[in-house]
CSV table of C-alpha atoms in Angstrom, one decimal:
chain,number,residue,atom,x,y,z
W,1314,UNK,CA,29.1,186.5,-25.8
W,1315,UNK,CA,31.5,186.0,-28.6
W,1316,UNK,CA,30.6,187.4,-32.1
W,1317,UNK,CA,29.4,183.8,-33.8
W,1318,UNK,CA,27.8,183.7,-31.0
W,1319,UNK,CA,25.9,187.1,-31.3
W,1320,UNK,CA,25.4,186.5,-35.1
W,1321,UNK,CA,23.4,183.6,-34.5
W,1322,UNK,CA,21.4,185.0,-31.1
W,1323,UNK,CA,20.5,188.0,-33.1
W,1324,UNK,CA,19.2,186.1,-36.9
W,1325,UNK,CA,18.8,182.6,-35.9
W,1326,UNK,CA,14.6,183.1,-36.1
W,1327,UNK,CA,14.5,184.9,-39.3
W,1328,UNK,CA,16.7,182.8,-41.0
W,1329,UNK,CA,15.0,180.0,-39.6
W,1330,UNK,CA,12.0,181.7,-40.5
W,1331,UNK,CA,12.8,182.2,-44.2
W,1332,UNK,CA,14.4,178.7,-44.5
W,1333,UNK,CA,11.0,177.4,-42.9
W,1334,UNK,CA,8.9,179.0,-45.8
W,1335,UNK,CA,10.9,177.7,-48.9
W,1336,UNK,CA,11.8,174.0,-47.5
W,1337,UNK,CA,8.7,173.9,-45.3
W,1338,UNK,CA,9.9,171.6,-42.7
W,1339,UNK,CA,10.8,173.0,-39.3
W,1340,UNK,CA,13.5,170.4,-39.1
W,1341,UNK,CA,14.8,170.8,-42.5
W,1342,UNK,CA,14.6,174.8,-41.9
W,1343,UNK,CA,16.9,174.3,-38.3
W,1344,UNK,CA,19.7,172.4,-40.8
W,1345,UNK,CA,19.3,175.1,-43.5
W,1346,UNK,CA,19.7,177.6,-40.5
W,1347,UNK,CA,23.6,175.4,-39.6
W,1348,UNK,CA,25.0,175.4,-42.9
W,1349,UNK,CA,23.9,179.4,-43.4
W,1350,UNK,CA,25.3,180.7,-39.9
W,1351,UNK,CA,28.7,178.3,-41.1
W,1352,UNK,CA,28.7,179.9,-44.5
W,1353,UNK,CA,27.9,183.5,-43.6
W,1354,UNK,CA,30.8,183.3,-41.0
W,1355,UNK,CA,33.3,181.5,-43.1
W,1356,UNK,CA,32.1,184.5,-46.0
W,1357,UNK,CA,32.2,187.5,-43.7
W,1358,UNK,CA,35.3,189.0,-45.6
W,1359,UNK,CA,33.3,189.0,-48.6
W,1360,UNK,CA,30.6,191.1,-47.2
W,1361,UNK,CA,31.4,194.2,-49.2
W,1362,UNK,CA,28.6,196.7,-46.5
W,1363,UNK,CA,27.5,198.4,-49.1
W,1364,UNK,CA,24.2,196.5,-49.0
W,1365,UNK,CA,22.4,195.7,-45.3
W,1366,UNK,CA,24.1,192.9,-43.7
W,1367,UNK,CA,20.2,191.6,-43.0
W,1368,UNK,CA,19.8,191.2,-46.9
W,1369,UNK,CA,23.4,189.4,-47.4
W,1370,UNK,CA,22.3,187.0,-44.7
W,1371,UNK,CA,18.8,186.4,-46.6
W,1372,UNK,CA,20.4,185.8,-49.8
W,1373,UNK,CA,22.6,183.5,-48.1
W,1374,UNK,CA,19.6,181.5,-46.9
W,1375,UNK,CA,17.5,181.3,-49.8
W,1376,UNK,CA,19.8,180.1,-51.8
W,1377,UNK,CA,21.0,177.4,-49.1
W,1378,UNK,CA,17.2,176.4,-49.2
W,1379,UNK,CA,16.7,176.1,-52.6
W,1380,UNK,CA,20.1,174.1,-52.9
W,1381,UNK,CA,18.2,171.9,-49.8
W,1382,UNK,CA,15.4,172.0,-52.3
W,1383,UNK,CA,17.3,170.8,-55.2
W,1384,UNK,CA,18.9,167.9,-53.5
W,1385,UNK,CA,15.9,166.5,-52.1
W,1386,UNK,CA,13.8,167.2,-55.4
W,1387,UNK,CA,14.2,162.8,-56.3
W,1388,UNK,CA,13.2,162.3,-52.7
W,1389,UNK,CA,9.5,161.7,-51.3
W,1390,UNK,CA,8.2,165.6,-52.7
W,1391,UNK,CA,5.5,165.3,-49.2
W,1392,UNK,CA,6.5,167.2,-46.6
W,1393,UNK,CA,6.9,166.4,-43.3
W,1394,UNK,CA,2.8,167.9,-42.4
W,1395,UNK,CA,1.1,166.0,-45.4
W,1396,UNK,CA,3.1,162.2,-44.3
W,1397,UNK,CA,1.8,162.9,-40.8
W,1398,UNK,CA,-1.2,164.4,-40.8
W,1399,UNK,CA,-0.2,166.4,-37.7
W,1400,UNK,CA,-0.6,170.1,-37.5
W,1401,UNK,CA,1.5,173.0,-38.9
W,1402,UNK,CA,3.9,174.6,-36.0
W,1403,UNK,CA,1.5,177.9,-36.5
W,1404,UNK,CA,0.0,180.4,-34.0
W,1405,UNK,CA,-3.4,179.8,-33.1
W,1406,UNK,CA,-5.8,182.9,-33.2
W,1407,UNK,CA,-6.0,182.7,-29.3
W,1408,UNK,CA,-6.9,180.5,-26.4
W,1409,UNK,CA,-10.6,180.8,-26.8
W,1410,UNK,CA,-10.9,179.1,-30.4
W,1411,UNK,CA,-13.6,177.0,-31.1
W,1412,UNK,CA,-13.0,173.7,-32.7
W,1413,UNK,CA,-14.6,174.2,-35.8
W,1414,UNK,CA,-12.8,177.3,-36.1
W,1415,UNK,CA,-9.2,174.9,-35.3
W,1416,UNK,CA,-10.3,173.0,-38.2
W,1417,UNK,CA,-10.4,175.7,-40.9
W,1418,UNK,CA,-7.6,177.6,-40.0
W,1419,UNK,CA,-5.8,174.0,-40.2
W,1420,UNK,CA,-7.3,173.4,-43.5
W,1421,UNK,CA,-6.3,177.0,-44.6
W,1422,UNK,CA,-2.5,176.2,-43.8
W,1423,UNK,CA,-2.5,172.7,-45.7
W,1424,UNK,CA,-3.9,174.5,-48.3
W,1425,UNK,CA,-1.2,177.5,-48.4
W,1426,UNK,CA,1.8,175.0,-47.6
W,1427,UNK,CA,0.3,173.0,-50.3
W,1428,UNK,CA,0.8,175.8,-52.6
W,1429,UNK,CA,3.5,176.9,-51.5
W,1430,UNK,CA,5.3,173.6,-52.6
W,1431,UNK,CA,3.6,174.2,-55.9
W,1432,UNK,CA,5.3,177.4,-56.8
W,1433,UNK,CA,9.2,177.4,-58.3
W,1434,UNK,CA,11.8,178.3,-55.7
W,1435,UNK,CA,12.1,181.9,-56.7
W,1436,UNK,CA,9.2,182.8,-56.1
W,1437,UNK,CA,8.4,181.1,-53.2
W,1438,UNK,CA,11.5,182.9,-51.5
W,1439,UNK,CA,10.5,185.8,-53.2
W,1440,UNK,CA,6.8,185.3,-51.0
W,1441,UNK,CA,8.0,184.5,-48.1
W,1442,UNK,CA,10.4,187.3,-47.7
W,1443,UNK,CA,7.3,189.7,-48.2
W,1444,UNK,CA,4.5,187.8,-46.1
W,1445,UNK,CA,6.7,185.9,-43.5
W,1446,UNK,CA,9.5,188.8,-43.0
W,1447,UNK,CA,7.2,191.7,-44.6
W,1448,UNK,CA,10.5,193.2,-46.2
W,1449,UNK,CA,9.6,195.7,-48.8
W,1450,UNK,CA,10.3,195.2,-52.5
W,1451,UNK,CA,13.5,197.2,-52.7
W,1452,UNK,CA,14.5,195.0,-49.9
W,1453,UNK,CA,13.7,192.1,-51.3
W,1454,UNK,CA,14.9,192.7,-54.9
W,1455,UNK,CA,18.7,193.5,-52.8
W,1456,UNK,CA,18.0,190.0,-51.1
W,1457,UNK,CA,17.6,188.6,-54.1
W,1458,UNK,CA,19.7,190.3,-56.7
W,1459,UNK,CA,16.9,190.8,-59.2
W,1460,UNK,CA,14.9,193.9,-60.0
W,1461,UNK,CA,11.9,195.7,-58.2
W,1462,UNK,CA,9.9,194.5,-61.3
W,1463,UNK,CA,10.6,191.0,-61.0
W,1464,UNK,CA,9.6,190.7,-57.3
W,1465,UNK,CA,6.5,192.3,-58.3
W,1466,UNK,CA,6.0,189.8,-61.2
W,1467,UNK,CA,6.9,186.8,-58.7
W,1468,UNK,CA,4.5,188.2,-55.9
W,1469,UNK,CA,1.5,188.5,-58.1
W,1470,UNK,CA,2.0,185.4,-59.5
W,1471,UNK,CA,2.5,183.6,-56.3
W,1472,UNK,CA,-0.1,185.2,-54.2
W,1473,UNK,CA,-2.6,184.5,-57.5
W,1474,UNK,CA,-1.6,180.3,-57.0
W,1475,UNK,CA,-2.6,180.8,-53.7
W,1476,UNK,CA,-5.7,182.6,-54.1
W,1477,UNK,CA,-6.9,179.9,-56.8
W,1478,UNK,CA,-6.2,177.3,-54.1
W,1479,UNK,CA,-7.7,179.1,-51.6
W,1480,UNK,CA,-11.1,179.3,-53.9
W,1481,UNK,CA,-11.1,175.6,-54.7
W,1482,UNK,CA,-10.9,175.0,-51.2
W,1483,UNK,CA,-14.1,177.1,-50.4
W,1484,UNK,CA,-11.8,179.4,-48.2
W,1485,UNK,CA,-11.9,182.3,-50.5
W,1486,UNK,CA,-15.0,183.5,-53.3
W,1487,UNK,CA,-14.6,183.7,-56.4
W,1488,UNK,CA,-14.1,187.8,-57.6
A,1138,UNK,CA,-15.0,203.2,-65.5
A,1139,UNK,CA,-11.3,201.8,-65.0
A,1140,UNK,CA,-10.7,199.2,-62.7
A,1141,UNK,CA,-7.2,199.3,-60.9
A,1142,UNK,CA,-4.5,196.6,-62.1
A,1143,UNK,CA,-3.7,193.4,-59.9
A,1144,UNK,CA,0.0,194.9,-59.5
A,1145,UNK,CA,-2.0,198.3,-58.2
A,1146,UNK,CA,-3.8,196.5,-55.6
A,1147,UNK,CA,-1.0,194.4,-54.4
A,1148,UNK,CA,1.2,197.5,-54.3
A,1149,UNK,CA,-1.3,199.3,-52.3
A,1150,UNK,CA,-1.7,196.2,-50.2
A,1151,UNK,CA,2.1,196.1,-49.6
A,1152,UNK,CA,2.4,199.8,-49.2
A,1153,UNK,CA,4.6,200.5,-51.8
A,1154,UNK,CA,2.9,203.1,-53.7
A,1155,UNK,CA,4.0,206.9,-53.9
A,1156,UNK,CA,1.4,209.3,-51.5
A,1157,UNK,CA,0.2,210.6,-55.0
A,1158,UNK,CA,-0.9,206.7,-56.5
A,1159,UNK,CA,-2.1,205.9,-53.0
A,1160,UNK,CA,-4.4,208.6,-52.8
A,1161,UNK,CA,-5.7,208.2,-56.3
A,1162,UNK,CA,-6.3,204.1,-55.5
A,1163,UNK,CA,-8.1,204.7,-52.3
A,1164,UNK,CA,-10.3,207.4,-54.0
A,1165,UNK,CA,-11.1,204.5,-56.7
A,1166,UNK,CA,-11.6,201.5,-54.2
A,1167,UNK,CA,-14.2,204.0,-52.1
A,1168,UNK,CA,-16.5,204.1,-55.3
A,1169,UNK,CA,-15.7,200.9,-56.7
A,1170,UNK,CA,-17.4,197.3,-55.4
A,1171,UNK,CA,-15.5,195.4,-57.8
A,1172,UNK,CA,-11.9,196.7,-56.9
A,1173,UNK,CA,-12.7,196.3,-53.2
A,1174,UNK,CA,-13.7,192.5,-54.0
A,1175,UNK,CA,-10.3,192.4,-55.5
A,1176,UNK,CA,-8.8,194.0,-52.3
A,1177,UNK,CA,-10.3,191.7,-49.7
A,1178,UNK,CA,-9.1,189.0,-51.9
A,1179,UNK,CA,-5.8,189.8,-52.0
A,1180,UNK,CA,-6.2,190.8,-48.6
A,1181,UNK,CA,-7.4,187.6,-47.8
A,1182,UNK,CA,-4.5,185.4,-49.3
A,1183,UNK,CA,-2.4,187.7,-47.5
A,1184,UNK,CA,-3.7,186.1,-44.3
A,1185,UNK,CA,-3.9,183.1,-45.1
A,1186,UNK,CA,-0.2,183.0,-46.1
A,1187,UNK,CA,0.8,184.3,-43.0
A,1188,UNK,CA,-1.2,182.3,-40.8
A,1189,UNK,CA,1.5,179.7,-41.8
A,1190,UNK,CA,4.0,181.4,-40.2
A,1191,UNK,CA,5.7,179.8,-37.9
A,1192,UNK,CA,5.4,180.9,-34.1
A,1193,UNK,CA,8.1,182.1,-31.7
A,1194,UNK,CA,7.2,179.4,-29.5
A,1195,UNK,CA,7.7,176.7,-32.5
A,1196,UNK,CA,10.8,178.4,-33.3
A,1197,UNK,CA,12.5,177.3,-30.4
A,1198,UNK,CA,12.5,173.2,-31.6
A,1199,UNK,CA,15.5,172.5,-32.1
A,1200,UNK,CA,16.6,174.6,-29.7
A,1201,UNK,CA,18.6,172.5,-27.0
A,1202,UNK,CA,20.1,170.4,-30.3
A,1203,UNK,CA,20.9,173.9,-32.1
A,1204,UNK,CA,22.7,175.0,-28.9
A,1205,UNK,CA,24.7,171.3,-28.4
A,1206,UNK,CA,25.6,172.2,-32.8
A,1207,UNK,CA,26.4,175.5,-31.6
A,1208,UNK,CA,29.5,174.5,-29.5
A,1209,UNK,CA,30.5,172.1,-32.8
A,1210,UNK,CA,30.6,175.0,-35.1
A,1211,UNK,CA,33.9,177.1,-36.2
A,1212,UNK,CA,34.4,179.5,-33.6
A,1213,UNK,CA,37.3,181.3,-35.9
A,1214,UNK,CA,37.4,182.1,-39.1
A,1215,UNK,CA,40.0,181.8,-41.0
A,1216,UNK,CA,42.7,184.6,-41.1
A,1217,UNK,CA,41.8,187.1,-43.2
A,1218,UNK,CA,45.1,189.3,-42.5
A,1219,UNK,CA,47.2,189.3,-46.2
A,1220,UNK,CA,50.9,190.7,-46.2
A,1221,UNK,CA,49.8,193.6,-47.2
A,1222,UNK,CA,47.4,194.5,-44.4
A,1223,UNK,CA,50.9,193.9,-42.4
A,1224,UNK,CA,53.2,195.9,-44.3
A,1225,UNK,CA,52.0,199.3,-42.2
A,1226,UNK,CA,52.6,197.8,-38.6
A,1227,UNK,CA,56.1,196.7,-39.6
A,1228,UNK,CA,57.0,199.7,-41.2
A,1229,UNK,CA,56.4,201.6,-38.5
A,1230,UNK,CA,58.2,199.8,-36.6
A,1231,UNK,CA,61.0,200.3,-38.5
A,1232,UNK,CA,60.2,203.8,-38.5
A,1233,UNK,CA,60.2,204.0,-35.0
A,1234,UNK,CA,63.2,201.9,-34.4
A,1235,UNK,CA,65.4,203.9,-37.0
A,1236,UNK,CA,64.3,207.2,-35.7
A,1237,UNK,CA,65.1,206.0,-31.9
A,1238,UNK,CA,68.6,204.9,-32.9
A,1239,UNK,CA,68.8,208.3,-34.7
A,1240,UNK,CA,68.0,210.3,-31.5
A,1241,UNK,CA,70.3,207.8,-29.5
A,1242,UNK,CA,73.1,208.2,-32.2
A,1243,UNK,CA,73.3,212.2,-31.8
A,1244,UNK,CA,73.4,211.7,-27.9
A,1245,UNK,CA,76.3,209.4,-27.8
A,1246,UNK,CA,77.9,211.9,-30.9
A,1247,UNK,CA,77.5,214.8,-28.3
A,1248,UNK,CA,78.5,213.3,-25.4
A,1249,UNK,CA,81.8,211.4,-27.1
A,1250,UNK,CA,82.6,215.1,-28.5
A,1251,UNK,CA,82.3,216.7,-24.4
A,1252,UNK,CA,84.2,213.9,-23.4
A,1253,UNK,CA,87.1,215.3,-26.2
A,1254,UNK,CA,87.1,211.6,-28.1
A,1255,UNK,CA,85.7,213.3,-30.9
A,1256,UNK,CA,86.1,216.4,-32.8
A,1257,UNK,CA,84.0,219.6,-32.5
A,1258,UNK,CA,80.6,218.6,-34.5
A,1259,UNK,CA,80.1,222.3,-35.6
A,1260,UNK,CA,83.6,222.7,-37.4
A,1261,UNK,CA,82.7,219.5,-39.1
A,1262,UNK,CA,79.2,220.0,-40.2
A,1263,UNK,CA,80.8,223.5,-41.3
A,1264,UNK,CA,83.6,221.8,-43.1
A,1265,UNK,CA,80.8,219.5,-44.9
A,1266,UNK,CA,78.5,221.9,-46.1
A,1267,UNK,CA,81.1,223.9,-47.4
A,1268,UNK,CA,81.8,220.8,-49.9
A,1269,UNK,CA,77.9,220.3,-50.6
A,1270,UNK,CA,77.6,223.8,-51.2
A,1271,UNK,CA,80.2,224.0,-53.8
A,1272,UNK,CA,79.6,220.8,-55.3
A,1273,UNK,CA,79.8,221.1,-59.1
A,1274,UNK,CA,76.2,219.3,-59.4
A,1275,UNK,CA,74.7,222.9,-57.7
A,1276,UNK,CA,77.8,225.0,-59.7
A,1277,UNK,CA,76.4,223.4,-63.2
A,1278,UNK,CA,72.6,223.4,-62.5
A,1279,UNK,CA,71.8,226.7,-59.7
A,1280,UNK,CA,74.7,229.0,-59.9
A,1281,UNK,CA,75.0,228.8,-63.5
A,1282,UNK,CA,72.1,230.6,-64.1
A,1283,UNK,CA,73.1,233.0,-61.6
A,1284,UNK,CA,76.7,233.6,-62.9
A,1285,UNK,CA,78.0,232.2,-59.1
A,1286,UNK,CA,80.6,229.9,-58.5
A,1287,UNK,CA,80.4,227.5,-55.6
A,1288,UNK,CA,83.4,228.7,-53.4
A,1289,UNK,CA,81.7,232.0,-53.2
A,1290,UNK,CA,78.4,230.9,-52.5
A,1291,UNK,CA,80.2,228.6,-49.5
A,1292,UNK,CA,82.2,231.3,-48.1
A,1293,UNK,CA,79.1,234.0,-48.2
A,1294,UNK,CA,76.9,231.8,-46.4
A,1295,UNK,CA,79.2,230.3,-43.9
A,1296,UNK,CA,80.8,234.1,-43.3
A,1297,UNK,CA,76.5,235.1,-43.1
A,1298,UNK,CA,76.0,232.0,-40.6
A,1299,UNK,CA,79.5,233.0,-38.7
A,1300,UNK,CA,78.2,236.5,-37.9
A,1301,UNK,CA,74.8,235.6,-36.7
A,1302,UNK,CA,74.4,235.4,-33.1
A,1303,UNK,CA,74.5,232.7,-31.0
A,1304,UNK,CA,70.6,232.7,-30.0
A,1305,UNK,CA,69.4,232.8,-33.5
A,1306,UNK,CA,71.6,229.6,-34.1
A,1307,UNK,CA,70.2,227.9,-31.4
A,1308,UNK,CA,66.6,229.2,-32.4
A,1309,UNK,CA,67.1,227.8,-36.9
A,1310,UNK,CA,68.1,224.6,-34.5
A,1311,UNK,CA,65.3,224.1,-32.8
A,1312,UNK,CA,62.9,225.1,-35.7
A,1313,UNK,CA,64.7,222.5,-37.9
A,1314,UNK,CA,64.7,219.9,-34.9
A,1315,UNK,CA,60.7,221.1,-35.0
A,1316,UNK,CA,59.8,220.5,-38.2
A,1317,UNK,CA,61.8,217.2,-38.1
A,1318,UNK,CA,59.9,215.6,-35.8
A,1319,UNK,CA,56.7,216.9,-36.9
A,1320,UNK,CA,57.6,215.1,-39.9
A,1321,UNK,CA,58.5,212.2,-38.4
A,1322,UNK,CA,55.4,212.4,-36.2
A,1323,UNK,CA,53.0,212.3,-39.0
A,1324,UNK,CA,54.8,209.4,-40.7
A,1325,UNK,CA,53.6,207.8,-37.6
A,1326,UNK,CA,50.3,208.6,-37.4
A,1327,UNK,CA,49.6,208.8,-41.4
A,1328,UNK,CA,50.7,204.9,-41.0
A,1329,UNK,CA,48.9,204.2,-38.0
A,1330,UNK,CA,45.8,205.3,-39.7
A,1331,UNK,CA,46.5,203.6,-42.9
A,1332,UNK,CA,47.0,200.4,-40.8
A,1333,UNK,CA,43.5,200.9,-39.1
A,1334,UNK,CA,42.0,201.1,-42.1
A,1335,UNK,CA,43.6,197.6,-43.4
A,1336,UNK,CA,42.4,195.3,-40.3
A,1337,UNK,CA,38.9,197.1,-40.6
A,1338,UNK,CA,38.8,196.2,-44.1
A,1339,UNK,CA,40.5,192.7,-43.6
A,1340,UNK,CA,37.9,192.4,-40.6
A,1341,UNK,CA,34.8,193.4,-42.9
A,1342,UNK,CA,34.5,195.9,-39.7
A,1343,UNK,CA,31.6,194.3,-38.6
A,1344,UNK,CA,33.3,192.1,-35.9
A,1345,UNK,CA,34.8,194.9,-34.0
A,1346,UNK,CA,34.0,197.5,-31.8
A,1347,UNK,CA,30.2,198.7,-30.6
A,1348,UNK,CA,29.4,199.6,-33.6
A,1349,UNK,CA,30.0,196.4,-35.3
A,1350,UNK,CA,27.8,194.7,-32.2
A,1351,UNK,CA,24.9,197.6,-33.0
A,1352,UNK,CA,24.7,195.9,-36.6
A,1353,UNK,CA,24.7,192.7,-35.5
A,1354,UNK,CA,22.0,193.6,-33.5
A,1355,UNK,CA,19.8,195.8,-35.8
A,1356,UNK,CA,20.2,193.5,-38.8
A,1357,UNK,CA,21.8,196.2,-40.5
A,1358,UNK,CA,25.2,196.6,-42.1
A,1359,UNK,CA,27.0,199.2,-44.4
């Protein structure tokens, strides 16, 4: 295998991963994932290795999803979930769930995807990184370029949208 | 009694507190309803976010079109070699070439002067240093100082050189052929090295070698 062709083997589901999170569209997120992979090998001589080459390539692809963000922001702002009512690509809990139990966790991932759209691009990136790639805040904050303080500030105040819309949606009580 | 801050919960959560904070949190949240609440909440959100994650399976959509885009994208970049990362390579080359016509050079002198076409080398190189050494550039800077003049400095040393033997001649030869060619040698590899170190760089160094792969591989770089 050639060496584009082991960059993309070896990243391709995080950064499609990470892209999924911020644009929310699996579609959308495989695109995002193109123009990355075409960037990052076109930028390789700029890669400077003083930083992990994992956090380059996340940087890459947030901002490359928050540009995909940006240019859509004057189209329809529903995803692709809410105009079709279908279910979110997500893992079920296991091959015995019970209906009702199908339902909630369904409801629980509009809700979260829901609020996910809510938050400003930063922090969204700034969430996903931690729950969907569970990088640690040093990691993140190299991703990113911003301090260890501001990925704390943007996690609390992400995950505290989320819990408010959890708890208007009866999934979560009140504290 | 103090509850614990949101940040302290969501660090503790994310395990990014020192052993020292962790302890003292997990102390608190054992006697303290409230702060557990708090936990499980955050805990909870936690979840719920990553219950949207998207599975492995779902990852592959896309996957026979991403392969067909695959073949489509840019195989090669775009050179990233400057003059400059050149410049070693062709020097030593003409390093190498200079010092091989050099070597070939004193060959063809030697065998010319067997072959009586041209004159003794020795009585020449003799007759040349003779000049160097009493050129007036040494007479007005060195031999000054010493209250020498050049002809007797030239006729000493020759005279010295005349009456040393012939195996101490050939051994000064050698040493000087020696340390010729270890300088030349490390010119050589001095450049080679320097010239490594230029495509690495040129390369970001994380195309080539095993190494390169292994970071590729690990998602890690640097």
């Amino acid at each position: 295998m050639d060496a584009f062709g082991l960059l993309v083997s070896e990243h391709r589901p995080r950064v499609v991963r990470t892209a999924y999170g911020i644009v929310g569209s699996l579609q959308e997120a495989e695109e995002v994932a193109q123009e990355v992979f075409v960037k990052a090998w076109q930028s390789l001589p700029d890669y400077n290795q003083v930083g992990a080459f994992s956090s380059w390539l996340y940087r890459i692809t947030v901002n490359a999803s928050i540009d995909r963000l940006r240019r859509r922001r004057d189209e329809a702002s529903l995803d692709e979930f809410t105009q079709s009512g279908g279910t979110l690509p997500v893992a079920s809990r296991g091959e015995r769930e019970l209906p009702e139990e199908t339902v909630v966790r369904e409801d629980i991932a509009r809700i979260v995807r829901e609020a996910i759209e809510e938050l400003p691009p930063n922090a969204r990136a700034t969430l996903i990184l931690r729950e969907y790639e569970q990088l640690s805040y040093k990691e993140i904050a190299e991703a990113l370029d911003i301090p260890i303080g501001t990925v704390m500030s943007r996690l609390n105040y992400a995950r505290q949208v989320l819990r408010r819309r959890l708890i208007e949606g009866k999934h979560l009580d009140e504290t | 009694m103090k509850h614990l801050e949101d940040w302290q919960i969501q660090c503790f959560l994310d395990g990014e507190l020192d052993p020292g904070s962790r302890d003292r949190v997990q102390t608190h949240l054992q006697s303290c309803p409230r702060c557990q609440d708090s936990l499980q909440a955050v805990q909870a959100t936690s979840w719920a976010i990553r219950s949207t994650k998207p599975s492995p399976e779902s990852l592959r959509y896309g996957s026979e079109l991403w392969q067909s885009l695959t073949q489509r994208l840019p195989r090669r970049r775009a050179s990233t070699l400057s003059w400059f990362s050149l410049l070693p390579p062709f020097l030593l080359g003409l390093l190498g070439t200079s010092a091989s016509l050099l070597i070939s050079a004193t060959h063809a002198a030697y065998a010319l002067q067997r072959m009586g076409i041209m004159p003794p080398m020795g009585s020449t190189m003799v007759d040349r240093m003779a000049g160097v050494l009493a050129s007036p550039v040494l007479e007005d800077t060195v031999y000054d100082r010493f209250g020498w003049s050049g002809d007797q400095v030239s006729q000493s040393l020759i005279s010295f050189w005349g009456d040393v033997n012939q195996s101490t001649h050939h051994a000064v030869g050698f040493l000087a052929c020696l340390f010729l060619l270890g300088v030349v040698l490390s010119s050589f590899v001095m450049l080679y090295m320097f010239w490594a170190l230029c495509l690495m760089r040129a390369d970001g160094g994380v195309l080539t070698g095993r190494a390169g792969r292994a970071r590729f591989r690990d998602g890690k770089g640097g």
